[in-house]
Structures are given as C-alpha cells and as structure tokens.
Coordinates of C-alpha atoms and ligand atoms in Angstrom, one line a residue:
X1 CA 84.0 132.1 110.7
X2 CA 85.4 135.0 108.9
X3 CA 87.3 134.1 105.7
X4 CA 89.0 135.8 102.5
X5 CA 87.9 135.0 99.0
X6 CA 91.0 134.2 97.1
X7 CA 89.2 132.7 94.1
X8 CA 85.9 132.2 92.6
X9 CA 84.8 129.1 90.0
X10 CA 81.7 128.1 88.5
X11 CA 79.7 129.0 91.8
X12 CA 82.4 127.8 93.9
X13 CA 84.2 130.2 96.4
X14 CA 87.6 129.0 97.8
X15 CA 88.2 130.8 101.3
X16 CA 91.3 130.9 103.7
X17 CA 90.2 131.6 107.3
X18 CA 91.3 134.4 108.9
X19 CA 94.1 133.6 111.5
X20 CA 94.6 130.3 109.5
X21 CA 98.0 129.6 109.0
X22 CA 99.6 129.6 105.3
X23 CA 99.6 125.7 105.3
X24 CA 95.5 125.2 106.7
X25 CA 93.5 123.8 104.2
X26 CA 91.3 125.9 102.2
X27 CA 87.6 126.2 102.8
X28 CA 85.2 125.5 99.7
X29 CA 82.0 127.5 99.7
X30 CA 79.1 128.2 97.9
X31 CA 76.3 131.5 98.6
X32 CA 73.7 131.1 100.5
X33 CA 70.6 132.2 99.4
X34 CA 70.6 134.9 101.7
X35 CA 73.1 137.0 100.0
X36 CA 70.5 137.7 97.2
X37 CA 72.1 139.0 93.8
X38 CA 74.9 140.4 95.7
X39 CA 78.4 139.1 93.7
X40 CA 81.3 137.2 95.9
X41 CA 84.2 138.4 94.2
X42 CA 88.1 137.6 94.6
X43 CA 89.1 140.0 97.5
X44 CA 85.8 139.7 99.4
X45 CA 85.9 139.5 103.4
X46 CA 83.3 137.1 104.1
X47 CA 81.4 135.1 106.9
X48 CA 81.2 131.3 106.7
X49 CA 79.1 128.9 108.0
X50 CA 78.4 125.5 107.9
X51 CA 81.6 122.8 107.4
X52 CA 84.7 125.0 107.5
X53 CA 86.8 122.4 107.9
X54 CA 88.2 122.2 104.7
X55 CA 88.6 118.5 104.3
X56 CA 87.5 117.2 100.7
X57 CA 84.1 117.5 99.9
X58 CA 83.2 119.8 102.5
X59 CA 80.8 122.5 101.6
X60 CA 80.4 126.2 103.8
X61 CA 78.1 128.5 103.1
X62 CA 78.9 132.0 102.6
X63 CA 76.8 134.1 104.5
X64 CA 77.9 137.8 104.3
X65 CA 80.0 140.2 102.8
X66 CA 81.9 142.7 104.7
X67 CA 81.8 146.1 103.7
X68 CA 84.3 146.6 100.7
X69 CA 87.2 149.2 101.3
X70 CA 87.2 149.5 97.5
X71 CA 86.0 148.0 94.6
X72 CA 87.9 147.9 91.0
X73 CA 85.6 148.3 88.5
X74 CA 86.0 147.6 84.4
X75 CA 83.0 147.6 82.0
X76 CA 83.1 146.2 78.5
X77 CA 82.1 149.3 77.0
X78 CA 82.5 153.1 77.8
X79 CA 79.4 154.6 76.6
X80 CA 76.7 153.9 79.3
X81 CA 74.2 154.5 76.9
X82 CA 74.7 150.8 75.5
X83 CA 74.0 147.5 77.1
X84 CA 78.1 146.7 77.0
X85 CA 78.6 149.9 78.4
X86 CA 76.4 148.7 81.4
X87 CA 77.5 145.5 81.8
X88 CA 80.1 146.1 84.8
X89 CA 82.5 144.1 85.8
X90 CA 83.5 144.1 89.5
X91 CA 87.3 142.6 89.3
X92 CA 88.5 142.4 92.9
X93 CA 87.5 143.6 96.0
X94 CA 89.0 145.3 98.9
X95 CA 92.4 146.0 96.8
X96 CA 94.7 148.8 98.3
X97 CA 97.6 148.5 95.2
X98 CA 96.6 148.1 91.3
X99 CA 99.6 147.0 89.9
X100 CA 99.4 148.2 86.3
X101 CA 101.4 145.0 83.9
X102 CA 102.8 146.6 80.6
X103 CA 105.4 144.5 78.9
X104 CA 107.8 147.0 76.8
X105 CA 108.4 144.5 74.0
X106 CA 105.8 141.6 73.0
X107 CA 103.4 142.7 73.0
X108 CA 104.4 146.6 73.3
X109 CA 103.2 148.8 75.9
X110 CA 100.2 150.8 75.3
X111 CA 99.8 153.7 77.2
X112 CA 96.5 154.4 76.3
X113 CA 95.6 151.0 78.1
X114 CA 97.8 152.4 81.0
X115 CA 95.9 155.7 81.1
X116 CA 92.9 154.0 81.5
X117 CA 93.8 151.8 84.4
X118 CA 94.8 154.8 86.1
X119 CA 91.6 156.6 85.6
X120 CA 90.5 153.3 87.6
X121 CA 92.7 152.9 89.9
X122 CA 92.2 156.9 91.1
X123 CA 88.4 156.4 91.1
X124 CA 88.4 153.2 93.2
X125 CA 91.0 155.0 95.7
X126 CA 93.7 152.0 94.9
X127 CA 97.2 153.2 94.8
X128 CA 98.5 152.3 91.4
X129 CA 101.7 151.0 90.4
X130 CA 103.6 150.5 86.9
X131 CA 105.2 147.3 86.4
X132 CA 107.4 146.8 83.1
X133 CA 108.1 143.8 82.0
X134 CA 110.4 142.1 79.5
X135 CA 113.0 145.1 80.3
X136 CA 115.2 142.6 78.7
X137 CA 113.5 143.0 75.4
X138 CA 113.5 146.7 75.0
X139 CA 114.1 149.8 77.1
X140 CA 111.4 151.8 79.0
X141 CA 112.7 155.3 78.1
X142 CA 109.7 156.1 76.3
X143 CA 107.2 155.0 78.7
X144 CA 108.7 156.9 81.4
X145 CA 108.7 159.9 79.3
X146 CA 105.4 160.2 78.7
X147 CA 104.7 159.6 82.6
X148 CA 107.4 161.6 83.6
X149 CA 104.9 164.6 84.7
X150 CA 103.3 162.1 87.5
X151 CA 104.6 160.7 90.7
X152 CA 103.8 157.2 89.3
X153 CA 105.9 155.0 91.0
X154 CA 106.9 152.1 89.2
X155 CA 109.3 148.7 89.0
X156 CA 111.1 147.4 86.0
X157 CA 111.5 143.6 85.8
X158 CA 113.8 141.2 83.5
X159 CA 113.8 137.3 83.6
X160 CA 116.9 137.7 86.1
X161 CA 116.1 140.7 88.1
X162 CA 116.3 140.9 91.5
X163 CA 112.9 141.4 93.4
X164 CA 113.4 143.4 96.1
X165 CA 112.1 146.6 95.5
X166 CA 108.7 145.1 94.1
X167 CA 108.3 142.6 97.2
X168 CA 109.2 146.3 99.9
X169 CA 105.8 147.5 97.5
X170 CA 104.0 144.8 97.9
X171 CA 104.4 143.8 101.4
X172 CA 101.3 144.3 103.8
X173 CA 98.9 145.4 101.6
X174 CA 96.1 143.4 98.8
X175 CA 97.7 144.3 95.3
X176 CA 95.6 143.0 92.3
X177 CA 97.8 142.8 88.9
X178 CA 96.2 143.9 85.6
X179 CA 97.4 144.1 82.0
X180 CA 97.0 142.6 78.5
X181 CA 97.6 139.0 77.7
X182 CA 101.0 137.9 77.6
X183 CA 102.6 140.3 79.5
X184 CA 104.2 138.2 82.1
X185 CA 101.6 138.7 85.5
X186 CA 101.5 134.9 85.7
X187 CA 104.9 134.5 85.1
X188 CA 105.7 137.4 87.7
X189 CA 103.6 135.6 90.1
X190 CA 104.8 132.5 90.0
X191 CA 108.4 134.2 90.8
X192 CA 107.5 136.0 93.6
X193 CA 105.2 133.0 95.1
X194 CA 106.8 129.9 94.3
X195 CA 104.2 127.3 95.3
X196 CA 101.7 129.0 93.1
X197 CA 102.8 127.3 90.0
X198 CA 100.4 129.6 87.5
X199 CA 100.6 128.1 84.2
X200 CA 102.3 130.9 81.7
X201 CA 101.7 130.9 78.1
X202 CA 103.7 131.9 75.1
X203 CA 103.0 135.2 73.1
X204 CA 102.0 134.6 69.3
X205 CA 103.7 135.8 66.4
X206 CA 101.6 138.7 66.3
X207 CA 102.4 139.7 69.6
X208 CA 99.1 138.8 71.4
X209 CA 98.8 136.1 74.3
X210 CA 96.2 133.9 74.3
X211 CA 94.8 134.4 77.2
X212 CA 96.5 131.8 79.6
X213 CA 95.1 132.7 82.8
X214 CA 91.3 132.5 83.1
X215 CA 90.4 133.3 85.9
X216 CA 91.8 135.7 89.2
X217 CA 93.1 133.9 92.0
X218 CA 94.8 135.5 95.2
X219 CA 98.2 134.0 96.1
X220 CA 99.3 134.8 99.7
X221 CA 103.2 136.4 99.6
X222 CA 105.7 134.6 101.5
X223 CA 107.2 136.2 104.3
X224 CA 109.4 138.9 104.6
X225 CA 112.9 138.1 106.5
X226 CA 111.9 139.6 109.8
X227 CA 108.8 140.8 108.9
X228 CA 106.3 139.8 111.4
X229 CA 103.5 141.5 110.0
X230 CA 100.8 139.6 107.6
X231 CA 102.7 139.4 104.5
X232 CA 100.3 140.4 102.3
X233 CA 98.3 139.4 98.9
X234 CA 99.1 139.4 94.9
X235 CA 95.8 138.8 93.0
X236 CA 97.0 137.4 89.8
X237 CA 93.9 137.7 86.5
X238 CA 93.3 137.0 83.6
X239 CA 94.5 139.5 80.4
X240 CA 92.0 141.9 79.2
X241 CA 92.1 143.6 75.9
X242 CA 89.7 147.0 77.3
X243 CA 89.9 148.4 80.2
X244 CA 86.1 149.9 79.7
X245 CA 85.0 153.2 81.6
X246 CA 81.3 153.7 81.5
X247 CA 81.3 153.6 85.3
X248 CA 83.5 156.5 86.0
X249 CA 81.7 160.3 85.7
X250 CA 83.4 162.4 83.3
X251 CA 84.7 164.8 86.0
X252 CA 86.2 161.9 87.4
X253 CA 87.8 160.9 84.4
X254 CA 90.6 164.0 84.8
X255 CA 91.4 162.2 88.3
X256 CA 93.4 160.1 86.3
X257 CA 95.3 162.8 84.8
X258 CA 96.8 165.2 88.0
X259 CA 99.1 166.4 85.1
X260 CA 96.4 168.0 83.7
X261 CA 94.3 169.0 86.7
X262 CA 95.8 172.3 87.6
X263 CA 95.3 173.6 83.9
X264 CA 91.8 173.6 84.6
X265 CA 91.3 176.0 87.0
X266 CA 91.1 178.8 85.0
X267 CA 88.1 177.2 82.6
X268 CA 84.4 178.4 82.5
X269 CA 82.5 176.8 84.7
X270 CA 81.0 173.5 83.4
X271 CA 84.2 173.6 80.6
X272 CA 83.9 170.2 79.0
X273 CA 87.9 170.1 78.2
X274 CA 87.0 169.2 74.4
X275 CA 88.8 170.0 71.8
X276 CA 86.7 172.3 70.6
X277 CA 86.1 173.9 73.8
X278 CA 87.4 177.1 73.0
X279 CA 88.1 179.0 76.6
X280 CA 89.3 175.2 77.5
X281 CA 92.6 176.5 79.6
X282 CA 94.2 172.8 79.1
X283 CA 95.2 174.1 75.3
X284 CA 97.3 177.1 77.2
X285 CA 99.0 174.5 80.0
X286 CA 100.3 172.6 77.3
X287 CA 101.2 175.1 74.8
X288 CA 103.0 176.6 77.6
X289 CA 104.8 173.1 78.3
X290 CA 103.1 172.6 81.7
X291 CA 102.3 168.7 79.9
X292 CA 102.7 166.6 77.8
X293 CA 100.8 167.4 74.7
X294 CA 99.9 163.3 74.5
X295 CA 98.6 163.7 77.6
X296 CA 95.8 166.0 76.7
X297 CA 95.5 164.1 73.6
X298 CA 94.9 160.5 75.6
X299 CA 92.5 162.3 78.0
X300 CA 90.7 163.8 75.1
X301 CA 90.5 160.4 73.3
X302 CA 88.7 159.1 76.6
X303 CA 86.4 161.7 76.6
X304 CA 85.4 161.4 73.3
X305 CA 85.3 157.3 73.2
X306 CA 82.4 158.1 76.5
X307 CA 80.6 160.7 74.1
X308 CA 80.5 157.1 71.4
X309 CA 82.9 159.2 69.1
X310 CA 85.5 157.1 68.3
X311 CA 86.3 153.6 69.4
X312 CA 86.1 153.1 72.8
X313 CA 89.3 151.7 73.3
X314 CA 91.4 154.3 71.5
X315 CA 93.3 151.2 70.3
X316 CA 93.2 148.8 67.4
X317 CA 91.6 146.1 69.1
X318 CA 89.4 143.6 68.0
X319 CA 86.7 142.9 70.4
X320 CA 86.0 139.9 72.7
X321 CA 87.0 139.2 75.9
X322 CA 88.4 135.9 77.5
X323 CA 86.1 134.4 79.8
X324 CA 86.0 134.5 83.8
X325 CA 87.2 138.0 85.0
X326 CA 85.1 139.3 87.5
Ligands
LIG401 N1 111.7 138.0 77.5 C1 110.9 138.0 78.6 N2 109.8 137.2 78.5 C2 108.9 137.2 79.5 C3 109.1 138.0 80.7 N3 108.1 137.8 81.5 C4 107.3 136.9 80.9 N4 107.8 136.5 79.7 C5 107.2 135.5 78.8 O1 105.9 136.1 78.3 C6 105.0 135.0 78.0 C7 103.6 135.2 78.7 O2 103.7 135.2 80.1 P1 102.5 135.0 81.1 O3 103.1 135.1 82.4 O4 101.7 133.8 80.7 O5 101.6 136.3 80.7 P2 100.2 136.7 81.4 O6 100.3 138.2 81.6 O7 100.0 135.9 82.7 O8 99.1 136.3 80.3 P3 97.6 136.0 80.5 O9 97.4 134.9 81.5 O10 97.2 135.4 79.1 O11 96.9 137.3 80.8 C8 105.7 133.7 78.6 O12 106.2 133.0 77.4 C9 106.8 134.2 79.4 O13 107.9 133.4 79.5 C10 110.3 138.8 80.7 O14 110.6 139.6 81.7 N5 111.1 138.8 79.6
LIG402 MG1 98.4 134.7 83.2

C-alpha cells in the first residue's frame, strides 16, 4: 500500500493511505529494517506493508521511500567545518510551498530569519510564501519595504481576517509552515483546519514562545467549495530559533537574494561579494539604488556567519533548540 507520512514520533510513523478518504483511520508504522539509515520524515511517500488496517494496535511496516521532489533542509550551525554545522536536519519532505511565519508584533519580525528561509526555500526549489501575523498588533509597512524589490508574495493575517486569499495559496499543493516560536503557525492551523485542535501557547513577557508545538504534523485542508481536486496539505512545526545554512554552497546562497543577482554580472570571475571585495559590482548596484542597501548587508552577514565570522545567526539569540523537528 502506498501511504503519506503526516507525522513522525519516537519511531512511530502515522500514515494516511493514498485514496483513503479524510475520515479512514490512520495507519501506524514503524521502518523496517530494510530501509537502512535512511530517515522517514513528515512529507515522505511511502510503501506499507504488513497490517494497514489501521485499527488500534495495529503495526505496518514501512518499506520504501519514494523518490523526494524536494527536501527542506535546516542545520544547527552554518559553518560546515563544525560538528553543529553538520548535523542536518531534514524538516519535511516533498513540500512544493514554504510558508515563511513572521509575527509583526510579539515577538517582532526578523528579517534576517526571513532572509534565511528564503535562501532555503530557493535551494530546495519550494515556492516560498510570507505570512504576517498579529497584523492586529502592529503594521507590516516596514517588512514589505525591505522586500519590496522581490516578487515575494505574501498574506497578512489578524485574529478576525478572512481566509480566502491564503486557502486560493494553499489549495492543491504540500505547504510546510516555518517561523519562530509564538508566532501563531499553530494557531493559524487550527483556523484553517478545524478538527486539528493544535494546542497554541502564549508568548512570554519577553516576547519569546515557549515552544508549544513539538513536533511537525501534516493536517489535510478541508475542501474547497467546488473544488474537486485533492485539497491539499499544511504541515504545521515546531518554532526554531536558527534557521542554520551549512548545507547550502555559497554560490547558492545569492539565490536567495534575485534582488541582488543581476549586480553581479559585472564581477571578476570567482568575486566572493565580500565586503572587502574591492571590484565587487554589488557596492555599485546599490549605491546606484538598484537595492536595498540592507539587502546586501543581510546577504553579507550570511556570508560572513558561513566563513565563522560573526555569529551564525546574525541575531541575538541564545542557543538551543526545542526538541523533535526533523
Ligand atoms: N494578537 C494576536 N495574537 C495572535 C495571533 N495569532 C496568534 N496569536 C497568539 O500568539 C500566541 C502563540 O501562538 P501559537 O499558535 O501557539 O504559536 P506557534 O507559532 O505555533 O508557536 P510554537 O508552537 O511554539 O512554534 C497565542 O497566544 C496566540 O493566541 C494574531 O493574529 N494576533
Ligand atoms: Mg505551534
């Protein structure tokens, strides 16, 4: 039987069956020791056997993974030089939509963190998506401004917006949700699938959550009024505090940054965009107000953070990550 993973847990895999209605019970599996080292991850199309029945207690084994059509990556580190910078983290798999979660009050948005996200959304080949939240706390002007150079699309959502325009993006396709803790993916979730009932947590006084969710879990969408097609799939996970980018090659590193691109063509060959760089054309592009000068400073931060010059995050944040992502 072919199945989807839609979440993982202590060596447990819970699996819908493909052409299984929304209501079928869901099938429990573990790996079988054919699979080797390979991961199972949230996202993964994957062949059962054994009892798929999915009555309680009933056990399936998972016996292969199909072929990913992407794979969202994070590590813990950027420098790969370092163990943290090689311990990857494969999120979710087979993702066509990162939906990037950036509260603009409580805690603020960091665009830094956003930058980053892009970075991986562009390597993986996932379309991302901005989603601000808590629109009702403060106003995304300056956000937008600083992304107003990109074709980034993007949805603003308030405790009593309507929403349409978010469900017309997310229809048909596998979007996973990432962001800090505390910025409302669980609580978004749980409005746009009813039944999923993800607990939500409150935001401490300093403006950090506390990492409610702890784990990702794939919530199918309801259907769309006439829409016959398969609805699609929200992968709702857990905050992160880094969004680590040891895995991506400093070329691809100005994929995330198609503001910036076309100020490199006229560089030396093998220009490393530094700042001290001096034939860098990216100092030109902006001086000539082709970017955003924060731009090329955020890009340059990444750069440098890879390199171990500065902290990796480019953010003051403590380390330590909750556990169970990926
Ligand atoms: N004012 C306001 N508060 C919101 C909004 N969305 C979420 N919240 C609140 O923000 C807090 C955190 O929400 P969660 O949905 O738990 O955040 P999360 O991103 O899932 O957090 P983690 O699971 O820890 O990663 C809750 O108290 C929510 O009620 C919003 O649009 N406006
Ligand atoms: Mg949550």
């Amino acid at each position: 039987m072919e199945g989807f993973v839609i979440a993982v847990d202590r060596g447990r895999y819970t699996c819908v069956l493909d052409d299984a209605g929304p209501r079928a019970a869901t099938v429990t599996a573990m790996r079988a020791r054919e699979l080797g080292r390979k991961s199972v991850v949230v996202g993964d199309r994957v062949a059962l056997v054994g009892d798929t029945s999915g009555a309680p207690g009933a056990l399936a084994r998972i016996v292969r993974i199909a072929e990913r059509s992407s794979v969202l990556r994070r590590t813990a580190d950027d420098d790969e030089t370092t163990a943290e910078g090689r311990l990857e983290r494969v999120v979710v798999a087979n993702a066509d939509q990162l939906v990037i979660v950036s509260a603009l009050a409580d805690p603020p948005p960091r665009t830094g963190f956003i930058d980053r996200c892009l970075v991986a959304a562009y390597d993986a080949d996932i379309e991302p998506l901005l989603c601000l939240t808590k629109a009702d706390l403060a106003g995304p002007e300056t956000v937008l401004d600083y992304y107003a150079e990109l074709e980034l699309p993007y949805v603003l959502i308030r405790p009593d917006s309507e929403l349409d325009a978010l469900r017309a993006l997310l229809a048909g396709r596998v979007s996973v949700m990432v962001g800090h803790s505390g910025v409302g993916k669980s609580t978004l979730v749980n409005r746009l699938v009813p039944e999923a009932a993800r607990a939500v947590g409150t935001v401490s006084a300093i403006g950090r959550g506390r990492h409610t969710s702890t784990s990702a879990v794939a919530l199918r969408l309801p259907p769309t009024p006439g829409g016959d097609e398969e609805p699609g799939w929200i992968i709702d996970t857990p905050g992160v505090r880094s969004f680590g980018l040891a895995h991506v090659s400093a070329d691809s590193l100005l994929h995330g940054f198609p503001d910036l691109v076309e100020g490199t063509v006229d560089c030396p060959a093998n220009c490393p965009h530094t700042p001290d760089a001096t034939e860098c054309g990216l100092d030109a592009w902006v001086a000539a107000g082709k970017a955003d000068p924060r731009r090329l400073a955020s890009y340059r931060r990444l750069l440098a953070s890879r390199a171990g010059d500065s902290d990796p995050r480019g953010e003051p944040e403590s380390r330590g990550e909750p556990p169970g992502l990926g």
